[in-house]
Coordinates of C-alpha atoms in Angstrom, one line a residue:
M287 CA 31.8 -80.5 -2.4
I288 CA 35.5 -81.2 -2.0
A289 CA 36.3 -79.3 1.1
F290 CA 38.5 -80.0 4.1
K291 CA 37.1 -79.8 7.6
K292 CA 38.4 -77.1 9.9
L293 CA 41.8 -78.2 11.0
L294 CA 42.5 -79.3 14.5
P295 CA 44.7 -77.4 16.9
L296 CA 47.9 -79.0 16.0
L297 CA 51.6 -78.4 15.5
L298 CA 52.8 -79.3 12.0
L299 CA 56.5 -79.9 11.7
C300 CA 58.5 -80.9 8.7
S301 CA 62.2 -81.3 8.0
S302 CA 63.4 -78.4 5.8
V303 CA 65.7 -79.1 2.9
C304 CA 66.8 -76.3 0.7
F305 CA 66.8 -76.9 -3.1
A306 CA 67.7 -74.7 -6.0
Q307 CA 64.8 -73.1 -7.7
T308 CA 63.1 -75.6 -10.0
T309 CA 62.9 -74.9 -13.7
L310 CA 60.6 -76.6 -16.1
P311 CA 62.0 -78.4 -19.2
V312 CA 60.6 -76.4 -22.1
P313 CA 60.9 -78.1 -25.5
I314 CA 62.8 -76.0 -28.1
D315 CA 59.8 -75.5 -30.4
L316 CA 57.9 -74.0 -27.5
Q317 CA 60.9 -72.0 -26.4
A318 CA 60.9 -70.4 -29.8
T319 CA 57.6 -68.7 -29.1
Y320 CA 59.4 -66.6 -26.4
T321 CA 62.1 -65.6 -28.9
K322 CA 59.4 -64.7 -31.5
G323 CA 57.6 -62.7 -28.9
T324 CA 54.3 -64.5 -29.3
R325 CA 54.3 -65.8 -25.8
T326 CA 56.0 -64.8 -22.5
T327 CA 57.5 -66.5 -19.5
T328 CA 55.0 -64.7 -17.3
G329 CA 52.2 -66.5 -19.0
A330 CA 50.7 -63.6 -20.9
P331 CA 50.5 -63.5 -24.6
G332 CA 53.5 -61.8 -26.2
K333 CA 53.4 -58.5 -28.0
N334 CA 53.6 -60.4 -31.3
Y335 CA 50.9 -62.9 -30.5
W336 CA 48.5 -63.6 -33.4
Q337 CA 46.0 -66.1 -34.5
N338 CA 44.0 -66.6 -37.6
S339 CA 40.2 -66.6 -37.9
A340 CA 37.4 -67.1 -40.4
D341 CA 33.8 -66.3 -41.1
Y342 CA 31.7 -69.3 -42.1
T343 CA 28.4 -69.1 -44.0
L344 CA 26.9 -72.5 -44.1
R345 CA 23.9 -73.8 -46.0
I346 CA 23.1 -77.4 -44.9
N347 CA 20.3 -79.7 -46.1
F348 CA 19.9 -82.9 -44.2
N349 CA 17.6 -85.8 -45.2
P350 CA 16.8 -88.0 -42.1
K351 CA 15.5 -90.9 -44.3
T352 CA 18.7 -91.3 -46.3
R353 CA 21.1 -89.6 -43.8
E354 CA 22.5 -87.6 -46.7
L355 CA 23.9 -84.2 -45.8
N356 CA 24.4 -81.7 -48.6
G357 CA 26.1 -78.4 -47.9
V358 CA 27.7 -75.3 -49.2
A359 CA 30.4 -73.6 -47.1
D360 CA 31.4 -70.1 -47.9
I361 CA 34.5 -69.2 -45.9
D362 CA 36.4 -65.9 -45.6
Y363 CA 39.8 -66.8 -44.0
I364 CA 42.0 -64.1 -42.6
N365 CA 45.8 -64.7 -42.4
N366 CA 46.9 -62.8 -39.3
S367 CA 50.2 -64.6 -39.1
P368 CA 53.5 -63.0 -40.2
D369 CA 53.9 -65.8 -42.8
T370 CA 52.9 -66.0 -46.4
L371 CA 50.7 -69.0 -46.9
K372 CA 51.0 -71.1 -50.1
E373 CA 48.5 -73.8 -49.1
V374 CA 45.5 -74.1 -46.7
W375 CA 44.8 -77.3 -44.7
F376 CA 41.2 -78.3 -44.1
K377 CA 39.7 -80.8 -41.7
L378 CA 37.1 -83.2 -43.1
Y379 CA 36.2 -84.8 -39.8
P380 CA 33.4 -87.1 -41.2
N381 CA 36.2 -88.9 -43.1
I382 CA 36.9 -90.9 -40.0
F383 CA 34.2 -93.2 -41.5
K384 CA 35.8 -93.2 -44.9
K385 CA 37.1 -96.5 -46.2
G386 CA 40.9 -96.6 -45.7
S387 CA 41.1 -93.8 -43.1
V388 CA 43.4 -94.4 -40.1
R389 CA 41.3 -94.6 -36.9
N390 CA 41.9 -95.8 -33.4
M391 CA 38.2 -96.4 -32.6
P392 CA 36.3 -99.3 -34.2
I393 CA 33.3 -98.7 -36.5
R394 CA 30.8 -101.1 -38.0
D395 CA 31.3 -102.3 -41.6
D396 CA 27.9 -100.8 -42.6
D397 CA 29.1 -97.3 -41.4
V398 CA 32.1 -97.3 -43.7
T399 CA 31.5 -94.6 -46.4
D400 CA 33.1 -92.8 -49.3
G401 CA 33.7 -89.9 -46.9
V402 CA 33.2 -86.3 -47.7
K403 CA 32.7 -85.7 -51.4
I404 CA 33.9 -82.3 -52.7
H405 CA 31.7 -81.5 -55.6
K406 CA 33.0 -78.0 -56.2
L407 CA 35.7 -75.8 -54.8
S408 CA 36.3 -72.2 -55.8
I409 CA 39.0 -69.9 -54.4
N410 CA 38.4 -66.2 -54.8
Q411 CA 35.7 -67.0 -57.3
Q412 CA 38.0 -69.1 -59.4
D413 CA 36.9 -72.7 -59.8
Q414 CA 39.5 -75.3 -58.9
D415 CA 40.2 -78.8 -60.2
T416 CA 38.9 -80.9 -57.3
A417 CA 40.8 -83.9 -58.6
K418 CA 44.0 -82.2 -57.6
L419 CA 43.0 -81.8 -53.9
Q420 CA 45.2 -83.8 -51.6
I421 CA 42.9 -85.7 -49.3
D422 CA 44.4 -88.0 -46.8
G423 CA 42.0 -89.3 -44.2
T424 CA 40.5 -86.3 -42.4
N425 CA 43.1 -83.9 -43.8
M426 CA 42.6 -82.0 -47.1
V427 CA 45.2 -79.6 -48.6
A428 CA 44.3 -76.9 -51.1
K429 CA 47.1 -75.1 -53.0
I430 CA 46.6 -71.4 -53.2
L431 CA 48.3 -68.3 -54.7
P432 CA 50.5 -66.8 -52.0
L433 CA 48.4 -65.3 -49.2
A434 CA 50.4 -62.5 -47.5
S435 CA 50.1 -61.5 -43.9
N436 CA 46.9 -59.5 -43.1
Q437 CA 45.3 -60.7 -46.3
K438 CA 42.0 -62.5 -46.8
I439 CA 41.0 -65.4 -49.0
H440 CA 37.5 -66.7 -49.9
F441 CA 36.6 -70.4 -50.3
S442 CA 33.3 -71.7 -51.6
I443 CA 32.8 -75.5 -51.2
I444 CA 29.9 -77.6 -52.3
Y445 CA 30.1 -81.0 -50.5
S446 CA 28.1 -84.0 -49.3
Y447 CA 28.5 -87.1 -47.1
T448 CA 26.4 -89.8 -45.4
L449 CA 25.9 -89.5 -41.7
N450 CA 26.7 -92.7 -39.7
K451 CA 23.8 -94.8 -38.6
T452 CA 25.6 -96.6 -35.8
S453 CA 29.2 -96.5 -34.7
H454 CA 28.3 -93.3 -32.8
I455 CA 31.6 -91.4 -32.4
R456 CA 30.4 -88.1 -31.1
T457 CA 28.0 -87.7 -34.0
G458 CA 25.4 -89.7 -35.9
Q459 CA 21.9 -91.1 -35.8
V460 CA 20.4 -91.5 -32.3
D461 CA 17.1 -93.2 -33.4
S462 CA 14.8 -93.2 -36.4
G463 CA 13.8 -89.6 -35.6
A464 CA 16.7 -88.1 -33.8
F465 CA 20.2 -87.1 -35.0
F466 CA 23.2 -85.4 -33.4
I467 CA 25.2 -83.9 -36.2
A468 CA 28.7 -82.5 -35.5
Y469 CA 31.7 -81.7 -37.7
S470 CA 29.3 -81.3 -40.6
F471 CA 31.3 -79.0 -42.8
P472 CA 34.8 -78.6 -44.2
R473 CA 36.7 -76.3 -41.8
I474 CA 40.1 -74.7 -42.1
A475 CA 42.7 -76.2 -39.7
V476 CA 44.5 -74.1 -37.1
Y477 CA 47.7 -72.4 -38.3
D478 CA 49.5 -71.3 -35.1
D479 CA 52.8 -70.0 -33.8
I480 CA 54.0 -73.4 -32.6
D481 CA 53.3 -76.0 -35.3
G482 CA 52.2 -74.0 -38.3
W483 CA 49.3 -76.0 -39.8
N484 CA 47.7 -78.5 -37.5
Q485 CA 48.4 -81.7 -39.5
N486 CA 47.4 -84.2 -36.8
P487 CA 44.6 -86.4 -38.3
Y488 CA 41.4 -87.0 -36.5
R489 CA 41.6 -90.7 -35.5
G490 CA 38.7 -90.9 -33.0
S491 CA 40.1 -90.9 -29.5
E492 CA 41.9 -87.6 -29.6
E493 CA 39.7 -84.5 -29.8
F494 CA 39.9 -81.2 -31.6
Y495 CA 41.7 -78.0 -32.1
N496 CA 39.9 -75.2 -33.9
D497 CA 40.1 -71.4 -34.3
F498 CA 37.6 -68.9 -33.0
C499 CA 35.3 -68.0 -35.8
H500 CA 32.0 -66.5 -36.7
F501 CA 29.3 -68.8 -38.0
N502 CA 26.0 -68.2 -39.8
A503 CA 24.3 -71.4 -40.5
A504 CA 21.0 -72.1 -42.4
I505 CA 19.9 -75.7 -41.7
T506 CA 17.1 -77.2 -43.8
V507 CA 15.2 -80.3 -42.5
P508 CA 11.8 -81.8 -43.1
G509 CA 8.9 -79.7 -41.7
N510 CA 8.1 -82.1 -38.8
Y511 CA 11.6 -81.8 -37.3
Q512 CA 12.9 -79.2 -34.8
V513 CA 16.6 -78.1 -34.7
W514 CA 18.8 -77.1 -31.8
A515 CA 22.3 -75.7 -32.5
T516 CA 25.3 -73.7 -31.4
G517 CA 24.5 -70.0 -31.5
N518 CA 21.3 -67.9 -31.4
L519 CA 18.3 -68.9 -33.5
T520 CA 17.7 -65.8 -35.6
N521 CA 14.4 -66.7 -37.3
P522 CA 12.2 -68.2 -34.6
E523 CA 9.0 -66.7 -36.2
Q524 CA 9.7 -68.6 -39.4
V525 CA 10.3 -72.1 -37.9
Y526 CA 7.9 -72.0 -34.9
T527 CA 4.3 -71.1 -34.6
D528 CA 3.6 -68.1 -32.5
R529 CA 2.8 -70.1 -29.3
Y530 CA 6.2 -71.8 -29.3
S531 CA 8.1 -68.7 -30.2
K532 CA 6.6 -67.0 -27.1
K533 CA 7.4 -70.0 -24.9
I534 CA 11.0 -69.8 -25.9
A535 CA 11.1 -66.1 -25.3
D536 CA 9.5 -66.5 -21.9
A537 CA 11.8 -69.3 -20.9
S538 CA 14.8 -67.0 -21.7
L539 CA 13.6 -64.6 -19.0
S540 CA 12.2 -67.0 -16.4
D541 CA 13.9 -68.8 -13.5
K542 CA 11.2 -71.5 -13.5
V543 CA 11.3 -74.6 -15.7
T544 CA 9.1 -74.2 -18.8
D545 CA 7.7 -77.0 -20.9
I546 CA 8.3 -75.7 -24.4
I547 CA 7.4 -79.0 -26.2
T548 CA 5.4 -81.7 -24.4
E549 CA 4.2 -85.0 -25.5
D550 CA 0.7 -83.5 -26.2
D551 CA 2.3 -80.8 -28.3
L552 CA 4.0 -83.5 -30.4
K553 CA 0.7 -85.3 -30.9
Q554 CA -1.0 -82.1 -32.0
G555 CA 1.7 -81.4 -34.5
N556 CA 1.5 -77.6 -34.6
I557 CA 5.0 -76.8 -33.3
S558 CA 6.4 -75.6 -36.6
P559 CA 4.8 -74.3 -39.8
K560 CA 3.5 -77.3 -41.9
N561 CA 5.9 -76.9 -44.8
P562 CA 7.7 -79.8 -46.6
T563 CA 10.9 -78.3 -45.2
N564 CA 11.8 -75.5 -42.8
T565 CA 15.2 -73.7 -42.7
W566 CA 16.5 -72.9 -39.3
K567 CA 19.1 -70.0 -39.1
F568 CA 21.7 -69.7 -36.3
S569 CA 24.4 -67.2 -35.7
A570 CA 27.4 -67.6 -33.3
D571 CA 30.4 -65.3 -32.8
S572 CA 33.8 -66.2 -31.5
V573 CA 33.2 -69.9 -31.1
T574 CA 35.4 -72.8 -32.0
D575 CA 32.8 -75.0 -33.6
L576 CA 29.1 -75.4 -34.6
A577 CA 27.1 -78.5 -34.0
F578 CA 23.3 -79.1 -34.3
A579 CA 20.8 -81.8 -33.4
I580 CA 17.3 -82.5 -34.8
S581 CA 14.3 -84.6 -33.7
N582 CA 10.7 -85.1 -34.6
H583 CA 9.6 -86.6 -31.3
Y584 CA 11.7 -85.1 -28.5
I585 CA 10.2 -83.0 -25.7
W586 CA 11.9 -79.8 -24.5
K587 CA 12.3 -78.4 -21.0
S588 CA 13.8 -74.9 -20.6
T589 CA 14.8 -72.5 -17.9
S590 CA 17.2 -69.6 -17.5
L591 CA 19.1 -67.7 -14.8
V592 CA 21.2 -64.6 -14.3
V593 CA 24.8 -65.6 -14.7
D594 CA 26.3 -62.1 -14.4
P595 CA 24.7 -60.0 -11.7
K596 CA 26.7 -56.9 -12.8
T597 CA 24.9 -56.8 -16.1
N598 CA 21.9 -59.1 -15.3
R599 CA 22.8 -61.2 -18.4
R600 CA 21.0 -64.5 -18.5
T601 CA 21.8 -67.9 -19.9
R602 CA 19.0 -70.2 -21.1
V603 CA 19.4 -73.9 -20.2
D604 CA 17.6 -76.6 -22.3
A605 CA 17.1 -80.3 -22.0
V606 CA 15.8 -81.9 -25.2
F607 CA 15.0 -85.6 -24.9
N608 CA 13.0 -88.7 -25.6
A609 CA 10.1 -88.8 -23.1
D610 CA 10.5 -92.6 -22.8
H611 CA 13.8 -91.9 -21.0
E612 CA 12.4 -91.1 -17.5
S613 CA 15.8 -90.3 -16.1
Y614 CA 16.2 -87.4 -18.5
F615 CA 13.3 -85.4 -16.8
D616 CA 15.8 -84.4 -14.0
V617 CA 18.6 -83.4 -16.4
I618 CA 17.2 -79.8 -16.7
N619 CA 17.8 -79.3 -13.0
Y620 CA 21.3 -80.8 -13.1
A621 CA 22.1 -78.6 -16.0
R622 CA 20.8 -75.4 -14.5
K623 CA 22.6 -76.0 -11.2
T624 CA 25.8 -76.7 -13.1
V625 CA 25.6 -73.4 -15.0
E626 CA 24.8 -71.6 -11.7
A627 CA 27.7 -73.3 -9.8
M628 CA 30.1 -72.4 -12.6
S629 CA 29.0 -68.8 -12.6
Y630 CA 29.1 -68.3 -8.8
Q631 CA 31.2 -71.0 -7.1
F632 CA 33.7 -72.7 -9.4
P633 CA 35.4 -71.3 -11.4
K634 CA 33.3 -68.3 -10.4
W635 CA 33.2 -66.9 -14.0
P636 CA 29.9 -65.7 -15.5
Y637 CA 28.7 -68.4 -17.9
P638 CA 29.9 -67.0 -21.2
Y639 CA 27.3 -68.1 -23.7
P640 CA 23.5 -67.3 -24.2
H641 CA 22.3 -70.9 -24.0
E642 CA 23.3 -74.5 -23.2
T643 CA 21.4 -77.4 -24.7
V644 CA 21.7 -80.9 -23.3
F645 CA 20.5 -83.3 -26.1
D646 CA 19.5 -86.9 -25.5
G647 CA 22.1 -88.7 -27.6
L648 CA 24.4 -91.7 -27.7
D649 CA 27.7 -90.2 -26.5
Q650 CA 29.2 -88.2 -23.7
M651 CA 30.5 -85.2 -25.7
E652 CA 30.7 -81.4 -25.5
Y653 CA 30.4 -78.7 -28.2
P654 CA 30.0 -75.0 -27.9
M655 CA 26.5 -74.4 -26.3
M656 CA 25.6 -78.1 -26.9
V657 CA 26.0 -81.4 -25.1
N658 CA 25.4 -84.9 -26.6
D659 CA 24.7 -87.1 -23.6
N660 CA 23.3 -90.6 -23.4
P661 CA 20.6 -91.3 -20.8
E662 CA 21.8 -92.5 -17.4
E663 CA 19.5 -94.5 -15.1
K664 CA 21.4 -93.7 -11.9
V665 CA 21.1 -90.2 -10.4
F666 CA 24.9 -90.2 -9.6
D667 CA 25.7 -90.9 -13.3
G668 CA 23.2 -88.4 -14.6
I669 CA 24.6 -85.6 -12.4
T670 CA 28.3 -86.3 -13.0
L671 CA 27.9 -86.7 -16.7
T672 CA 25.9 -83.5 -17.1
D673 CA 28.2 -81.3 -15.1
H674 CA 31.3 -82.8 -16.6
E675 CA 30.3 -82.1 -20.2
I676 CA 28.9 -78.6 -19.5
F677 CA 32.0 -77.7 -17.6
H678 CA 33.9 -78.0 -20.9
T679 CA 32.3 -74.7 -21.9
M680 CA 35.3 -73.0 -20.2
F681 CA 37.9 -75.6 -21.3
P682 CA 38.3 -76.0 -24.3
F683 CA 35.7 -73.7 -25.8
Y684 CA 36.2 -70.4 -24.0
M685 CA 40.0 -70.9 -23.9
G686 CA 40.8 -72.4 -27.3
I687 CA 42.9 -75.3 -26.1
N688 CA 44.6 -77.7 -28.4
E689 CA 42.9 -80.9 -27.2
T690 CA 44.5 -82.9 -29.9
K691 CA 47.9 -82.5 -28.3
Y692 CA 47.0 -81.5 -24.7
G693 CA 43.9 -83.4 -23.7
W694 CA 44.7 -82.8 -20.0
M695 CA 44.3 -79.1 -20.5
D696 CA 40.5 -79.5 -20.9
E697 CA 39.6 -83.0 -19.6
G698 CA 41.4 -82.5 -16.4
W699 CA 39.4 -79.3 -15.8
A700 CA 36.2 -81.0 -16.6
T701 CA 37.2 -83.7 -14.1
I702 CA 37.8 -81.3 -11.2
G703 CA 34.7 -79.5 -12.2
E704 CA 32.8 -82.8 -11.9
W705 CA 34.4 -83.5 -8.5
V706 CA 33.6 -80.0 -7.1
I707 CA 30.1 -79.3 -8.6
S708 CA 28.5 -82.8 -8.3
P709 CA 28.2 -82.6 -4.4
M710 CA 26.8 -79.1 -4.8
I711 CA 23.9 -80.6 -6.8
D712 CA 23.6 -83.7 -4.5
H713 CA 25.4 -83.6 -1.2
T714 CA 25.5 -87.4 -0.9
I715 CA 27.8 -87.7 -4.0
V716 CA 31.4 -88.8 -3.5
D717 CA 32.8 -88.9 -7.0
N718 CA 36.1 -90.8 -7.3
F719 CA 36.2 -90.7 -11.1
G720 CA 39.7 -91.3 -12.3
M721 CA 41.2 -92.3 -9.0
P722 CA 41.0 -96.2 -9.2
Q723 CA 42.3 -96.1 -12.8
Y724 CA 45.3 -94.1 -11.8
E725 CA 46.1 -96.2 -8.7
A726 CA 45.9 -99.3 -10.9
I727 CA 48.8 -98.2 -13.2
A728 CA 50.7 -95.7 -11.1
G729 CA 54.4 -96.3 -11.5
K730 CA 54.1 -99.1 -14.1
E731 CA 55.5 -99.0 -17.6
E732 CA 52.2 -97.8 -19.1
D733 CA 52.0 -94.9 -16.7
Q734 CA 53.3 -91.9 -18.7
P735 CA 53.9 -88.3 -17.6
I736 CA 50.9 -86.0 -18.0
M737 CA 53.0 -83.8 -20.4
T738 CA 53.2 -86.7 -22.9
L739 CA 51.4 -85.5 -26.0
T740 CA 47.9 -87.0 -26.2
T741 CA 48.7 -88.2 -29.7
Q742 CA 51.4 -90.4 -28.2
L743 CA 49.2 -92.0 -25.6
S744 CA 47.3 -95.2 -25.7
G745 CA 45.7 -97.8 -23.4
A746 CA 45.1 -96.9 -19.7
S747 CA 47.4 -93.9 -19.7
F748 CA 45.3 -92.2 -22.3
Q749 CA 42.5 -91.9 -19.7
T750 CA 44.6 -91.3 -16.6
D751 CA 46.7 -88.6 -18.2
S752 CA 43.7 -86.8 -19.7
Y753 CA 41.3 -87.0 -16.7
G754 CA 42.3 -88.2 -13.2
K755 CA 45.9 -87.2 -12.9
P756 CA 45.6 -83.6 -14.2
G757 CA 42.3 -83.2 -12.2
M758 CA 44.3 -84.1 -9.1
G759 CA 47.0 -81.7 -10.0
Y760 CA 44.5 -78.8 -10.3
L761 CA 42.8 -79.9 -7.1
Y762 CA 46.0 -80.0 -5.1
V763 CA 47.1 -76.5 -6.3
R764 CA 43.6 -75.2 -5.4
D765 CA 44.0 -76.7 -1.9
M766 CA 47.6 -75.4 -1.6
L767 CA 46.8 -71.8 -2.6
G768 CA 43.5 -71.6 -0.9
D769 CA 40.2 -70.9 -2.8
E770 CA 40.6 -67.1 -2.9
L771 CA 44.2 -67.0 -4.3
F772 CA 43.5 -70.0 -6.6
T773 CA 40.5 -68.3 -8.1
K774 CA 42.5 -65.1 -8.6
A775 CA 45.2 -67.0 -10.4
L776 CA 42.7 -69.0 -12.5
H777 CA 40.9 -65.8 -13.5
Y778 CA 44.2 -64.3 -14.5
Y779 CA 44.8 -67.3 -16.8
I780 CA 41.2 -67.0 -18.2
R781 CA 41.5 -63.3 -18.9
Q782 CA 44.9 -63.7 -20.6
W783 CA 43.9 -66.6 -22.9
H784 CA 40.1 -66.4 -23.5
G785 CA 39.6 -66.5 -27.2
K786 CA 43.2 -67.5 -27.8
H787 CA 45.3 -70.7 -27.9
P788 CA 47.2 -71.4 -24.6
M789 CA 49.9 -74.0 -24.4
P790 CA 50.8 -75.8 -21.2
F791 CA 53.5 -73.4 -20.2
D792 CA 51.2 -70.5 -20.6
F793 CA 49.0 -72.1 -17.9
F794 CA 51.8 -72.9 -15.6
N795 CA 53.3 -69.4 -15.9
C796 CA 50.0 -67.7 -15.5
I797 CA 49.3 -69.5 -12.2
N798 CA 52.8 -68.7 -10.9
T799 CA 52.5 -65.1 -11.9
A800 CA 49.1 -64.4 -10.5
S801 CA 49.6 -66.4 -7.3
G802 CA 52.9 -64.7 -6.6
Q803 CA 54.4 -68.2 -6.0
N804 CA 56.8 -70.3 -8.0
L805 CA 55.0 -73.6 -8.2
N806 CA 57.5 -75.2 -10.6
W807 CA 58.5 -77.8 -8.0
F808 CA 54.9 -79.1 -8.1
W809 CA 54.3 -78.7 -11.9
K810 CA 57.5 -80.6 -12.6
S811 CA 56.9 -83.4 -10.1
W812 CA 53.2 -83.9 -10.9
F813 CA 53.0 -83.1 -14.7
F814 CA 56.5 -83.9 -16.0
D815 CA 58.1 -86.6 -13.9
R816 CA 57.4 -90.3 -13.6
G817 CA 56.8 -91.7 -10.2
I818 CA 54.4 -93.1 -7.7
P819 CA 52.1 -91.7 -5.0
D820 CA 52.7 -93.6 -1.8
L821 CA 52.5 -92.2 1.7
A822 CA 52.9 -94.2 4.9
I823 CA 52.5 -93.9 8.6
T824 CA 56.0 -94.9 9.6
R825 CA 56.1 -93.9 13.3
V826 CA 53.7 -93.0 16.1
I827 CA 55.0 -91.9 19.4
T828 CA 52.7 -91.5 22.3
T829 CA 53.2 -90.0 25.8
Q830 CA 51.2 -90.0 29.0
K831 CA 50.1 -86.4 28.3
N832 CA 48.1 -87.5 25.3
L833 CA 50.6 -86.1 22.9
Y834 CA 50.9 -88.0 19.6
T835 CA 53.8 -87.6 17.3
V836 CA 53.0 -89.1 13.9
V837 CA 55.7 -89.4 11.2
I838 CA 54.4 -89.5 7.6
T839 CA 56.9 -90.7 5.0
N840 CA 56.7 -90.2 1.3
M841 CA 57.6 -93.7 0.2
G842 CA 57.1 -92.7 -3.4
T843 CA 58.0 -89.7 -5.5
K844 CA 54.7 -88.0 -6.2
P845 CA 53.6 -85.2 -3.8
V846 CA 50.1 -85.8 -2.5
P847 CA 48.2 -84.1 0.3
I848 CA 48.4 -85.5 3.8
N849 CA 44.9 -86.3 5.2
L850 CA 45.1 -88.1 8.5
T851 CA 41.8 -89.2 10.1
L852 CA 41.8 -89.8 13.8
Y853 CA 39.3 -92.3 15.1
Y854 CA 38.5 -92.0 18.8
A855 CA 37.2 -94.6 21.2
D856 CA 34.0 -92.6 21.7
G857 CA 33.1 -93.1 18.0
T858 CA 34.0 -89.5 16.8
T859 CA 36.6 -88.7 14.1
Q860 CA 38.7 -85.7 13.3
L861 CA 40.7 -84.8 10.2
V862 CA 44.2 -83.4 10.1
H863 CA 45.1 -82.0 6.8
Q864 CA 48.2 -80.6 5.2
S865 CA 48.4 -79.6 1.5
V866 CA 51.0 -80.9 -1.0
S867 CA 53.2 -78.0 0.2
A868 CA 54.3 -80.4 2.9
W869 CA 56.7 -81.8 0.3
K870 CA 57.9 -78.7 -1.5
N871 CA 61.3 -78.7 0.0
G872 CA 62.1 -82.2 -1.2
N873 CA 61.8 -83.7 2.3
K874 CA 60.8 -87.3 2.5
T875 CA 59.2 -87.1 6.0
F876 CA 56.6 -84.8 7.6
T877 CA 55.8 -84.8 11.3
I878 CA 52.5 -84.1 12.9
T879 CA 52.3 -83.5 16.6
H880 CA 48.8 -83.6 18.0
F881 CA 47.3 -83.1 21.4
T882 CA 44.0 -84.7 22.5
H883 CA 42.1 -85.4 25.6
K884 CA 40.3 -88.3 24.0
K885 CA 41.5 -91.9 23.8
L886 CA 42.8 -92.5 20.3
K887 CA 41.7 -95.8 18.7
K888 CA 43.4 -95.7 15.3
L889 CA 44.9 -93.5 12.5
V890 CA 44.0 -93.8 8.8
L891 CA 45.9 -92.0 6.1
G892 CA 44.3 -90.9 2.9
T893 CA 40.9 -89.8 1.5
T894 CA 39.0 -90.1 -1.8
Y895 CA 41.4 -87.8 -3.7
D896 CA 44.7 -89.1 -2.4
P897 CA 46.0 -91.9 -4.6
D898 CA 48.3 -94.4 -2.9
V899 CA 49.7 -97.6 -4.4
N900 CA 50.2 -99.3 -1.1
K901 CA 47.5 -98.7 1.5
A902 CA 48.7 -101.4 3.8
D903 CA 50.9 -99.0 5.7
N904 CA 48.2 -96.3 5.9
I905 CA 46.6 -97.6 9.1
W906 CA 47.9 -97.4 12.7
D907 CA 46.0 -99.2 15.5
A908 CA 46.5 -98.2 19.1
K909 CA 47.6 -100.9 21.4

């Protein structure tokens, strides 16, 4: 766990320089949301805030032998905006594999397809000419009769596409009898109060932005396959024999790990009714997406726990995997402990969904109630991958973040979640994910501010601005406010924006409001400004009375915490800590005065989560 040792008796002194109150540079398109009353400078949604939604009824038939997916999507879309819509934008995410589509991730030649084929489209029961649809990569535009505010429109779409066999970009075939299938239906793009229609194409590296919707899905697969998906399975008695329906029900009420499907069960072949095909029905409300996975040879371990002691509500946690992957047998424990830690320790919010399924796949990707995780041989990697992806449940799924533009608003949280929760699962873990990558580019041309739109990032800064740097920013604010006040502020943000679409300034303003502190000096320096992290020990004064005066100088421009480790001649160590608030007044030096009765051997500045581009001046040796 990332926690600082109890501070030593010490006197912390810093030069005080008064600066005018810092204001954040708000782009004019985001400022317009304040004028329109959809958002406020306190961080709360405005009195005129709105967002659109839809009800999806999906009928999907998947053939594992041919990888052909045929579907029917019936969509009721509600225009809650004040605008009259004359067109509706759709996302055809499988078109990333379509010949000619723009993508920034490589795919194999044999995975290039004709994309999603729209066989039929009707709008309000009127058939449309599909030849007139405007399809450009993963975007599809359908012209409609004017749809006024507070009106509903119905779409019915018959479509098909071929699932990728390799080139596994978050979805595709895992092996000859296992498939993780995401983005499997045409979905209506987000229309919001900032950009109108989300016209950003899906190119591979950037992730997603979806509305909160209701889903009913009927998924038909061969009779020897099982299906796991977002949402609740509503017809277990039709797709499982009685024995397995009971196992699932029991696991949902038990703290122990239940073997729902074992290798012996697979050999006996009595898991599901012996029909040519079975149809699995799932229902999910107020979620941003629906994904599913199938297999004819995976085993299934399950457990559950109370995530909300006020209501005794439970969440079931599942690990579904190939028994040949020995490292996956422990994933059920990692997953359960992650859900428990999220509910009770960080962010201390009851896990919001009825189940979480970790599926043995070929990626490292999150979906509502689902995780597509490759096997990891090392315990360290298995734990950090599991908790990172599950932590995404809160960000972006519970909060509705626009990952396409603001990847740091969800990946940064998953990064600090990984840093904090991994040592709770295994106390030996010290996770420096993202730290070396940032130190390698800090201050260089390719080091862009975190607030750079994700769509404008590439190379090393794509990772550092999405993961490590924002993770550090959240960690430093947590440290500066203290756990109790930080949790209060974070919960305020969650309560205000759960089920909605927060932008960056909504987050900044919520934390300021709920903490009662104006942290704009930190937001601006860490999230908006360029600069480098570089602290140094520039002066140490000793006296005969064992009084040490240590001057720490911020040689760079990024505020980072001060963590000074004192090494004594008797082999003991002590840590002196000061949060990033040491630099809030714009001062370049900070003085630590320390008394000790021990002989001091050396001083070392910095810990795992303190980036520093020049560590040569971080050590002082006593003469």
